[in-house]
PDB file of C-alpha atoms in Angstrom:
ATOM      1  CA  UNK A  11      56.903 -32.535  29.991  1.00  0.00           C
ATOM      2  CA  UNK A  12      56.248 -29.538  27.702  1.00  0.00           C
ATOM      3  CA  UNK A  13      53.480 -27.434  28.176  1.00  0.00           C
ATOM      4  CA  UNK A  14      50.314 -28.563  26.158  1.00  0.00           C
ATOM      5  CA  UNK A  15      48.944 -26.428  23.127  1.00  0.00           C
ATOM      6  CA  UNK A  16      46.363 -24.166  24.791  1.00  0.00           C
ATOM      7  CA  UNK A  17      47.066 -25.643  27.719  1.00  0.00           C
ATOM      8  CA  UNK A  18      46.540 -21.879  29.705  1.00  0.00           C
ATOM      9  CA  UNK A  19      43.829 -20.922  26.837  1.00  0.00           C
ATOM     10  CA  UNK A  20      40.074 -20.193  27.817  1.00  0.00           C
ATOM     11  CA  UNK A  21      38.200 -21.335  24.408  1.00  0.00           C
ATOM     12  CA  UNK A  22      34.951 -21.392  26.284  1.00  0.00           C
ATOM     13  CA  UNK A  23      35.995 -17.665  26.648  1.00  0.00           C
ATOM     14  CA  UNK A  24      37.173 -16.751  22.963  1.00  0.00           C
ATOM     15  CA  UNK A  25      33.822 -19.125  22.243  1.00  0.00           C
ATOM     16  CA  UNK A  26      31.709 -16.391  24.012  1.00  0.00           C
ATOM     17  CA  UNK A  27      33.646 -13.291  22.514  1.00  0.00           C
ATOM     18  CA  UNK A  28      33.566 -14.918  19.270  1.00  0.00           C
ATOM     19  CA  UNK A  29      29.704 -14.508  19.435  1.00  0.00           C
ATOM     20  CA  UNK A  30      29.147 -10.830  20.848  1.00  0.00           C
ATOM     21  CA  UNK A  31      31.337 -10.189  18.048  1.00  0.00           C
ATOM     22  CA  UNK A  32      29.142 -12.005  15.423  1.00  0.00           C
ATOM     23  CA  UNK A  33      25.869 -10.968  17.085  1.00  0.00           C
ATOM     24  CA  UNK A  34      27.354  -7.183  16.840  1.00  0.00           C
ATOM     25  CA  UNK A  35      27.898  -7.141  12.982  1.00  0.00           C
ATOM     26  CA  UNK A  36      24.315  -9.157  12.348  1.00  0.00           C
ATOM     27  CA  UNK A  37      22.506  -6.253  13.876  1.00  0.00           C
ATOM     28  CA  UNK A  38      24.751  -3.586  11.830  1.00  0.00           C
ATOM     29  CA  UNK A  39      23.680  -5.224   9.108  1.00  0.00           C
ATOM     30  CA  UNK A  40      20.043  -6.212   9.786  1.00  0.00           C
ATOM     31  CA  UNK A  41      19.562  -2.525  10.577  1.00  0.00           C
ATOM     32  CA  UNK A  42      21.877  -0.926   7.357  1.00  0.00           C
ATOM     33  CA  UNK A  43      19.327  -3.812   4.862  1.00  0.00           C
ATOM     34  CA  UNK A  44      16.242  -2.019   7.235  1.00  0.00           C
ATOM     35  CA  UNK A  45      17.650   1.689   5.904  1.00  0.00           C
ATOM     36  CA  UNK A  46      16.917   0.981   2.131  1.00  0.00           C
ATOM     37  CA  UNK A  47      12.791   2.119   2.129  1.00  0.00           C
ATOM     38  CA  UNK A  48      12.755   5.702   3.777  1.00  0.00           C
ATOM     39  CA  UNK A  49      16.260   6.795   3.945  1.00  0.00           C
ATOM     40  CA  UNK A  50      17.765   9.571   4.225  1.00  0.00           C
ATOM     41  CA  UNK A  51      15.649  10.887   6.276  1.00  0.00           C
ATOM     42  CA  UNK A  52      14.193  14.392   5.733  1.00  0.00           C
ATOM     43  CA  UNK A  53      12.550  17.353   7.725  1.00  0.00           C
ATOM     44  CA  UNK A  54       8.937  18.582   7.001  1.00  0.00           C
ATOM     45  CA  UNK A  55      10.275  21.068   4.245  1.00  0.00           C
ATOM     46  CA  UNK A  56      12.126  17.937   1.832  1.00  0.00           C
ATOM     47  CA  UNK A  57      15.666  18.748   2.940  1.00  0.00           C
ATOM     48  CA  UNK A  58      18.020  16.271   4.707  1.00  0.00           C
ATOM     49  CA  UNK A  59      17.514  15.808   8.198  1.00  0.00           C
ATOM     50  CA  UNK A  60      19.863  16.381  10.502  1.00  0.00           C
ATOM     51  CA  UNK A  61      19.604  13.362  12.766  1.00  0.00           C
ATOM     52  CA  UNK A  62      20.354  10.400  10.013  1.00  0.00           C
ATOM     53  CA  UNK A  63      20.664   8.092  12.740  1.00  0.00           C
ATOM     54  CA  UNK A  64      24.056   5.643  13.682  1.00  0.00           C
ATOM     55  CA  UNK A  65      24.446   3.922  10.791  1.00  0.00           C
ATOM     56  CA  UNK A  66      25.433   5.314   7.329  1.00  0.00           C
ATOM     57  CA  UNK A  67      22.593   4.892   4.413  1.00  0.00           C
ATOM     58  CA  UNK A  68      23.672   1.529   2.627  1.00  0.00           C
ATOM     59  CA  UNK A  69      25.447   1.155  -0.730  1.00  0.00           C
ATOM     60  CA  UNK A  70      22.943   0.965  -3.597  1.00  0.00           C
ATOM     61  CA  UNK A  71      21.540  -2.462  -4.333  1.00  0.00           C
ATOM     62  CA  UNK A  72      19.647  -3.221  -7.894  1.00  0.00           C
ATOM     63  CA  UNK A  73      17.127  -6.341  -7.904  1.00  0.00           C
ATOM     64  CA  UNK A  74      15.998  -7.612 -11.022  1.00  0.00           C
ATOM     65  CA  UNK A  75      12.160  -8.387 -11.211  1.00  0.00           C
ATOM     66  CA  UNK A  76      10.688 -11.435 -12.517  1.00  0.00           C
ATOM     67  CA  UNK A  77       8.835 -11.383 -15.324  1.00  0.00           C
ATOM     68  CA  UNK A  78      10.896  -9.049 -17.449  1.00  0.00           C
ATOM     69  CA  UNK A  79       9.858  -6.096 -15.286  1.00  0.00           C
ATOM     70  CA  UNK A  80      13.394  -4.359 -15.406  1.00  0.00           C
ATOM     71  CA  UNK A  81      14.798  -3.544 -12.388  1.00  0.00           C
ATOM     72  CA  UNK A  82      14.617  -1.355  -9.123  1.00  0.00           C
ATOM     73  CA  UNK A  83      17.395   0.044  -7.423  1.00  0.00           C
ATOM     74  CA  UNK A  84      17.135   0.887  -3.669  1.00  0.00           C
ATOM     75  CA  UNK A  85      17.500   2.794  -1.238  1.00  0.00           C
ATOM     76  CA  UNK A  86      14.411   4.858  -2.097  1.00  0.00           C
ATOM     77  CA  UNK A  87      16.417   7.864  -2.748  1.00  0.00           C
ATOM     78  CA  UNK A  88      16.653   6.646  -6.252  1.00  0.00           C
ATOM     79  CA  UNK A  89      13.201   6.354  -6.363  1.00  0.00           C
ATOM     80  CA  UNK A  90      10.925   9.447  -7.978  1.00  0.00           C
ATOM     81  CA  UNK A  91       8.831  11.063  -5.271  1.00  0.00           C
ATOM     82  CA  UNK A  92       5.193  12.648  -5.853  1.00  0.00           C
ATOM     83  CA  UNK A  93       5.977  16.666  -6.056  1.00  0.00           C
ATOM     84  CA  UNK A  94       3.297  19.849  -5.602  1.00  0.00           C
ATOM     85  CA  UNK A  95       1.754  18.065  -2.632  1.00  0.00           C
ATOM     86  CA  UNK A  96      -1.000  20.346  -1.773  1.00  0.00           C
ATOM     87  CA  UNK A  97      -0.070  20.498   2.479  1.00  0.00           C
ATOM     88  CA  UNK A  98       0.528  23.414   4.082  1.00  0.00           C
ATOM     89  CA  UNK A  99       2.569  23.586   7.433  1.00  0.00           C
ATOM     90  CA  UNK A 100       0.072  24.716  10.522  1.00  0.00           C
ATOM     91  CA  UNK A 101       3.538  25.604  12.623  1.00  0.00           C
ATOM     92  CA  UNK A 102       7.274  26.671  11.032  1.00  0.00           C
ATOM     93  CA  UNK A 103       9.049  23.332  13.815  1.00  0.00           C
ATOM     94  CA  UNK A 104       8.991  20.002  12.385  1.00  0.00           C
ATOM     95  CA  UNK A 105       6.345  17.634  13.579  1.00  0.00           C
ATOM     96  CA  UNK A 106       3.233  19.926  13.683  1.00  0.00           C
ATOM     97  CA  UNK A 107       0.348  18.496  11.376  1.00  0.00           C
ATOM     98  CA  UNK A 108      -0.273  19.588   7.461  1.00  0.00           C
ATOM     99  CA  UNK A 109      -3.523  20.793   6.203  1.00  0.00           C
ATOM    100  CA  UNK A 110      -4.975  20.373   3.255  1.00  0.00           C
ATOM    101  CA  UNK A 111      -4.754  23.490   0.768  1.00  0.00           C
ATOM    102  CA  UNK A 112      -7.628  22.466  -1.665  1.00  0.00           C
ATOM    103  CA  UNK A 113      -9.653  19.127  -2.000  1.00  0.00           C
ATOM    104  CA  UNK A 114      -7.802  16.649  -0.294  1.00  0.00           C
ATOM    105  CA  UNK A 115      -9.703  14.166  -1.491  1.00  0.00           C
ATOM    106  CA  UNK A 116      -8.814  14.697  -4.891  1.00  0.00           C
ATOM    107  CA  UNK A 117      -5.387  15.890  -4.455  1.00  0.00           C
ATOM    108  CA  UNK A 118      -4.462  12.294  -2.921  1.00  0.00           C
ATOM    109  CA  UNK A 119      -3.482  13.551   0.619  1.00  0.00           C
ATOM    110  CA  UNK A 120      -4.138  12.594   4.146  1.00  0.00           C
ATOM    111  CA  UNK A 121      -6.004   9.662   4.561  1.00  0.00           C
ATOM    112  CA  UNK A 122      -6.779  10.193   0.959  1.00  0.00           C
ATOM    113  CA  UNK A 123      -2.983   9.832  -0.286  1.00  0.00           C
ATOM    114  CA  UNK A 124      -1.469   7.557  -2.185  1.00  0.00           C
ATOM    115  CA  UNK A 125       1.933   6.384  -3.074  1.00  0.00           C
ATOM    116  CA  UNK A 126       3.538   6.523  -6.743  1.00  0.00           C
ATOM    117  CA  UNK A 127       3.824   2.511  -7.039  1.00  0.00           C
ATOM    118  CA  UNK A 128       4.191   1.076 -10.450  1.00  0.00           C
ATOM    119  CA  UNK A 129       1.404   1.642 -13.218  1.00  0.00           C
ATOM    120  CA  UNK A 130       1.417  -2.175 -14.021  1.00  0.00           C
ATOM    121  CA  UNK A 131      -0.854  -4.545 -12.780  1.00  0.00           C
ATOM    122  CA  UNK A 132       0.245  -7.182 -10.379  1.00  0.00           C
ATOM    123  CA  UNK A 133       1.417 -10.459 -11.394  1.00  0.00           C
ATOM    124  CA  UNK A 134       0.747 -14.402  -9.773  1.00  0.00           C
ATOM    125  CA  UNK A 135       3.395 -16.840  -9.998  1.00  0.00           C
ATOM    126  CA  UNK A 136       2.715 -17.501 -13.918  1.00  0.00           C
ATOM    127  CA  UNK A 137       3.196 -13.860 -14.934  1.00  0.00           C
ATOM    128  CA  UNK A 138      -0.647 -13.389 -15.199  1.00  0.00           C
ATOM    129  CA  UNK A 139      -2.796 -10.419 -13.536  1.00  0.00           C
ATOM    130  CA  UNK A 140      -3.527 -11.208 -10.360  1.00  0.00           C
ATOM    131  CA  UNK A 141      -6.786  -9.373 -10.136  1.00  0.00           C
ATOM    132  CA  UNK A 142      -9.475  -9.904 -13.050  1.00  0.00           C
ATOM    133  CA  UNK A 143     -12.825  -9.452 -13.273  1.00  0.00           C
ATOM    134  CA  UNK A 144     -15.509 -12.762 -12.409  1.00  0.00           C
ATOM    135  CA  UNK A 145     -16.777 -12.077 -15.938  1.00  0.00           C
ATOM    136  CA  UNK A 146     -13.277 -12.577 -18.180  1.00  0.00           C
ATOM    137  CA  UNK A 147     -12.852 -16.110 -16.377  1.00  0.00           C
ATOM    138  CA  UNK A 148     -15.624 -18.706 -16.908  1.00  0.00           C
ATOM    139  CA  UNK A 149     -14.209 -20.879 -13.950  1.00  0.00           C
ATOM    140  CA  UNK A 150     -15.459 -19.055 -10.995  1.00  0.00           C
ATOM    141  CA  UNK A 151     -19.113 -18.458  -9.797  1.00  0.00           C
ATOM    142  CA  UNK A 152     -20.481 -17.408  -6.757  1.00  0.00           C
ATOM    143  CA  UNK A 153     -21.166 -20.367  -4.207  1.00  0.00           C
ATOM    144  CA  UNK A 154     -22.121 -19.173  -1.147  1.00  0.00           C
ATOM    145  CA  UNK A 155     -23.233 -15.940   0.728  1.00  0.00           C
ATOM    146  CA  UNK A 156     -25.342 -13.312  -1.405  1.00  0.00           C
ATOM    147  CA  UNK A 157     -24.524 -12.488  -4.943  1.00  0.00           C
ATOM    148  CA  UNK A 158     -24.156  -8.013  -5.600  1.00  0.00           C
ATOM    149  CA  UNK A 159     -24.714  -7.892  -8.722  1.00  0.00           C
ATOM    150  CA  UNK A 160     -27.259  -5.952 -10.347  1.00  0.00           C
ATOM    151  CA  UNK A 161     -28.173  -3.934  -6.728  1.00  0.00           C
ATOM    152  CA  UNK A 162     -27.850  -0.724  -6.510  1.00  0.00           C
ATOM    153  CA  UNK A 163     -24.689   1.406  -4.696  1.00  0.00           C
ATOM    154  CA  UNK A 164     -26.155   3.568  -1.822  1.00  0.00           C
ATOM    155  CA  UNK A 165     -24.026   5.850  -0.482  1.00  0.00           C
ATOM    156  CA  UNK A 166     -23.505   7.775   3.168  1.00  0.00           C
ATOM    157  CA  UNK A 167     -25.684   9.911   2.520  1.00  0.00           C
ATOM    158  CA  UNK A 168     -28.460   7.453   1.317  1.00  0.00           C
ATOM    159  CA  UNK A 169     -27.729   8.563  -2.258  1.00  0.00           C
ATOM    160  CA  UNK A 170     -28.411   5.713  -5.087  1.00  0.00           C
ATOM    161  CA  UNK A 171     -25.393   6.493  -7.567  1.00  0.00           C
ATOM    162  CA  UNK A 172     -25.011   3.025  -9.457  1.00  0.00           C
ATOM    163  CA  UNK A 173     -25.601  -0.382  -9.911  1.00  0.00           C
ATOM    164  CA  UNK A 174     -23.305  -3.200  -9.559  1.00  0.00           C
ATOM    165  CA  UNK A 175     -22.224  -4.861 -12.225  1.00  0.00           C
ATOM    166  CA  UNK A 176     -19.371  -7.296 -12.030  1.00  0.00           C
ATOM    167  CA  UNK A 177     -16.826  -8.236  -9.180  1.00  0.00           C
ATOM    168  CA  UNK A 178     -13.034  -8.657  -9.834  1.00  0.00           C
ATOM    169  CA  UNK A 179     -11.101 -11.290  -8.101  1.00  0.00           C
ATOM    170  CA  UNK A 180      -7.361 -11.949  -6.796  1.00  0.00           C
ATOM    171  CA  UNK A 181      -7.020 -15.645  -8.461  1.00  0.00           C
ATOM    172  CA  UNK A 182      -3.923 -16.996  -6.501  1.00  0.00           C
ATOM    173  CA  UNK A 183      -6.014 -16.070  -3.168  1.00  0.00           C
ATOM    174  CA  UNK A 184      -9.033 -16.758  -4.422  1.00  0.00           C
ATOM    175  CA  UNK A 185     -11.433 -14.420  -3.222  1.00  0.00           C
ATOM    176  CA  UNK A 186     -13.166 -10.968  -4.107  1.00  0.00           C
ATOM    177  CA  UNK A 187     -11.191  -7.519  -3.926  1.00  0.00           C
ATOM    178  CA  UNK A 188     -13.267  -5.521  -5.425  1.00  0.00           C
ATOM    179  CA  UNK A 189     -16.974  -4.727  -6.843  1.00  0.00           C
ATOM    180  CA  UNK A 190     -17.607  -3.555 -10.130  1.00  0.00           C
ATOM    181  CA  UNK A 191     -20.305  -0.695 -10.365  1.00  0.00           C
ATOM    182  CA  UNK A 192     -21.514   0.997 -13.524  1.00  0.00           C
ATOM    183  CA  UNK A 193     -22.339   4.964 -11.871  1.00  0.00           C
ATOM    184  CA  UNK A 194     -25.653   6.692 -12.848  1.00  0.00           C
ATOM    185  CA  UNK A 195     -26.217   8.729 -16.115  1.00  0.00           C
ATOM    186  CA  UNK A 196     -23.167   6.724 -17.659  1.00  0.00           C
ATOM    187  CA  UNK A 197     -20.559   8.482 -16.141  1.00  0.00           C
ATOM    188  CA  UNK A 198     -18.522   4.922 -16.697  1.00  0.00           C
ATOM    189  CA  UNK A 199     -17.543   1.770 -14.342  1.00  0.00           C
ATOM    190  CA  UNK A 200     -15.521   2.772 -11.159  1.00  0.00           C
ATOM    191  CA  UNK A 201     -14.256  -0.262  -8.535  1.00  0.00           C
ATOM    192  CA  UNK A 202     -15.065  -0.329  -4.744  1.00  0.00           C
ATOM    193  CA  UNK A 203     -12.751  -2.217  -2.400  1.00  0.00           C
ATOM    194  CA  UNK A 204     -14.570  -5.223  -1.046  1.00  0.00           C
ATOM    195  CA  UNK A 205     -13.806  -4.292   2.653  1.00  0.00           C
ATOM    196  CA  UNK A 206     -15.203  -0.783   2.054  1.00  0.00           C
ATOM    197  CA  UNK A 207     -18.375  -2.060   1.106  1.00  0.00           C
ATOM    198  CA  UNK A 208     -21.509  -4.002   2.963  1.00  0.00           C
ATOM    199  CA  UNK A 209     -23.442  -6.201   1.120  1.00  0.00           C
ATOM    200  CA  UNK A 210     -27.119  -6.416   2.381  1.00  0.00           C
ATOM    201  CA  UNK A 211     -30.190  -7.831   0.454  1.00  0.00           C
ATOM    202  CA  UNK A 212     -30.996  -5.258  -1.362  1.00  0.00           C
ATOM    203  CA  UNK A 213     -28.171  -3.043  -1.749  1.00  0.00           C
ATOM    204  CA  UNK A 214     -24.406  -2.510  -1.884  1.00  0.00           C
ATOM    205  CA  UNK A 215     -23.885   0.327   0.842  1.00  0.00           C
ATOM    206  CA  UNK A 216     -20.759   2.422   0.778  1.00  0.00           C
ATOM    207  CA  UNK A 217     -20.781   4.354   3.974  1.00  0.00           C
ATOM    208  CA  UNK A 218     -17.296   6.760   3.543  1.00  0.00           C
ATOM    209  CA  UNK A 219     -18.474   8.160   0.056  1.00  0.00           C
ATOM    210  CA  UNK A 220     -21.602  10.665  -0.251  1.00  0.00           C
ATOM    211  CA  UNK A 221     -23.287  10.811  -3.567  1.00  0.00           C
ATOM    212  CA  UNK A 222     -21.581  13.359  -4.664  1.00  0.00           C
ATOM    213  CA  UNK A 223     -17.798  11.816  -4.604  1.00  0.00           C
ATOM    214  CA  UNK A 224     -18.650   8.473  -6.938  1.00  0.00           C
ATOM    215  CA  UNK A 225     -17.765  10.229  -9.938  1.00  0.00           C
ATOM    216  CA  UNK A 226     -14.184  11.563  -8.883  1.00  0.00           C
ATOM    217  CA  UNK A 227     -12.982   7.882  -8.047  1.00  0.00           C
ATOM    218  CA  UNK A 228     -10.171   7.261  -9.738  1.00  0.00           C
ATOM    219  CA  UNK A 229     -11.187   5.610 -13.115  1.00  0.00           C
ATOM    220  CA  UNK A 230      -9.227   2.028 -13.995  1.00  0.00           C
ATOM    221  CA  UNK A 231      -8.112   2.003 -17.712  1.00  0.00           C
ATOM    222  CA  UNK A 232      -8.156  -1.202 -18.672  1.00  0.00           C
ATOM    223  CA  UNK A 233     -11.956  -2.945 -18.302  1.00  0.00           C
ATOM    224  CA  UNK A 234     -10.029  -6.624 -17.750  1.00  0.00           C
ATOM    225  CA  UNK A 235      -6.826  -5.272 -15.090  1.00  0.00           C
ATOM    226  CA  UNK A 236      -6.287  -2.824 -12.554  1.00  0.00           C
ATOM    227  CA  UNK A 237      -2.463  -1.458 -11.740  1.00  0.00           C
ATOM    228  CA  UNK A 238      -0.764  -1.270  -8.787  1.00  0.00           C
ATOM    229  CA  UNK A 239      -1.123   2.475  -9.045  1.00  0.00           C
ATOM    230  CA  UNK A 240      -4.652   2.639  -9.486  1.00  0.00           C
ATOM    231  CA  UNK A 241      -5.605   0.530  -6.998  1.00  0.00           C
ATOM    232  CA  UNK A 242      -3.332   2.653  -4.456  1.00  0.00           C
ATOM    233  CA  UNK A 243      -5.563   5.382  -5.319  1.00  0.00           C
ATOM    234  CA  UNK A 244      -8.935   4.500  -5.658  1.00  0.00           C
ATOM    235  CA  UNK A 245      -8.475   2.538  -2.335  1.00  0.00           C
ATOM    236  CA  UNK A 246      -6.754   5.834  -1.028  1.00  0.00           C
ATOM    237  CA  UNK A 247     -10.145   7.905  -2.112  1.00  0.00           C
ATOM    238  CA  UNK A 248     -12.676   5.666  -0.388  1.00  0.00           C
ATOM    239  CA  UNK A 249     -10.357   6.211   2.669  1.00  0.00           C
ATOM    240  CA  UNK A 250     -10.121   9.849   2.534  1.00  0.00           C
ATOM    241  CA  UNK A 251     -13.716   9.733   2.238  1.00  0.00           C
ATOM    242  CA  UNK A 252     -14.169   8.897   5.668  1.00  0.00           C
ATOM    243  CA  UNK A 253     -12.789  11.998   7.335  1.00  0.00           C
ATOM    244  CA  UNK A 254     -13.581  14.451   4.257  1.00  0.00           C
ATOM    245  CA  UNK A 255     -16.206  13.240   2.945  1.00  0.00           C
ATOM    246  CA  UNK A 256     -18.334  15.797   4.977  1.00  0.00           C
ATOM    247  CA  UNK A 257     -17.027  18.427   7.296  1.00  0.00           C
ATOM    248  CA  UNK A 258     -18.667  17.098  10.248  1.00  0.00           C
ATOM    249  CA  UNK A 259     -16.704  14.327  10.333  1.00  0.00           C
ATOM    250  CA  UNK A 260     -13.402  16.336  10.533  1.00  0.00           C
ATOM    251  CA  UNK A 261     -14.395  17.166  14.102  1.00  0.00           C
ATOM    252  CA  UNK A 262     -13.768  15.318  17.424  1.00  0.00           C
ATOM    253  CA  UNK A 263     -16.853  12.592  18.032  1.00  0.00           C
ATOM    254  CA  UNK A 264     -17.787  10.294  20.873  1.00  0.00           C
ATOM    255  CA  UNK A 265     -18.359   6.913  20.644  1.00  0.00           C
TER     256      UNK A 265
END
């Protein structure tokens, strides 16, 4: 009798070893994909960190966008940055906070910043803007809840600065993202996010804004789209607004 092929041979133990072995490479490369947004790292001061981590940065990787957008190659180091940020360092070690060096509010920093996304509108499934104002499409009305327009903006500080005058809504999702307001003294038509606005009976309050801020919003250029990159910063200035909108609201408060 000869001895039997794998007769002495643990597969129940290569079986096991086989996995560890495939369940070490997924996580290299789950975690070398997760290293394409934010990589290489860098210090406060924009230079290359020392501490890039265990894995190398991954190879670059171009996807093509539908829609005839072009293309984006990642990691983000091939990616433009925004420059002249106006921080300042409040210690010379890494990981002490920045403070504003002028108005943060319109310099896009802090809670106020903003990132430098595309300046094209975003697109549903059919290549179409995704967010349009109520007025350019005949097919939607309001059907429940109160209707904003035509009352007026208030703002924080109990300031009347506009009147609302349209809303603008996502289409796929089917609901409202932002309100249309035409400002006082025809200083033009700025948007207000939806969830940074209450809609009461006889108003349209905006708590994070005083009177005085409406006419620095961010301005959209086209009256029937909004990009990607104005909407990061016109929802980035009603942010900001509610720590700098007034200096007491930079200091500690109890709830």
């Amino acid at each position: 009798m000869t001895e039997p092929f794998f007769g002495n041979f643990d597969l129940a133990s290569l079986t096991l070893w086989l996995f560890w072995i495939f369940f070490a490479l997924l996580i290299y490369y789950i975690q070398r994909e997760n290293m394409r947004e934010g990589y290489p790292l860098e210090d406060d001061d924009g230079k290359p960190s020392a501490n890039q981590g265990l894995f190398p940065v991954p190879d670059d990787k171009t996807f093509k966008l539908p829609h005839g957008r072009g293309e984006v190659t990642v990691p983000s180091a091939q990616n433009a940055e925004r420059s002249e940020i106006a921080l300042a360092k409040t210690a010379a070690g890494n990981g002490f906070p920045f403070v504003p060096t002028g108005d943060p509010m319109a310099d896009g920093v802090g809670p106020a910043s903003w990132a430098p996304r595309r300046d094209v509108p975003e697109l549903d499934g059919q290549g179409h803007p995704k967010i349009v104002p109520m007025a350019a499409n005949e097919h939607y009305s309001v059907a429940a809840g109160r209707d904003p327009r035509n009352l007026p903006v208030v703002a924080g500080d109990g300031a009347v600065v506009g009147r609302v005058t349209d809303m603008w809504i996502d289409e796929p999702e089917q609901l409202v993202r932002y309100l249309e307001m035409e400002l006082n003294d025809n200083k033009g038509k700025r948007l207000i996010p939806l969830t940074m606005a209450r809609i009461k009976s006889d108003r349209v309050a905006v708590r994070s804004l005083y009177g005085k801020h409406f006419p620095g919003i961010p301005a959209h250029a086209s009256p029937r789209q909004v990009t990607l990159l104005e909407e990061d910063k016109i929802t980035g200035y009603y942010a900001g607004g509610t720590l700098y909108a007034s200096a007491e609201r930079l200091e500690p408060q109890l709830g």
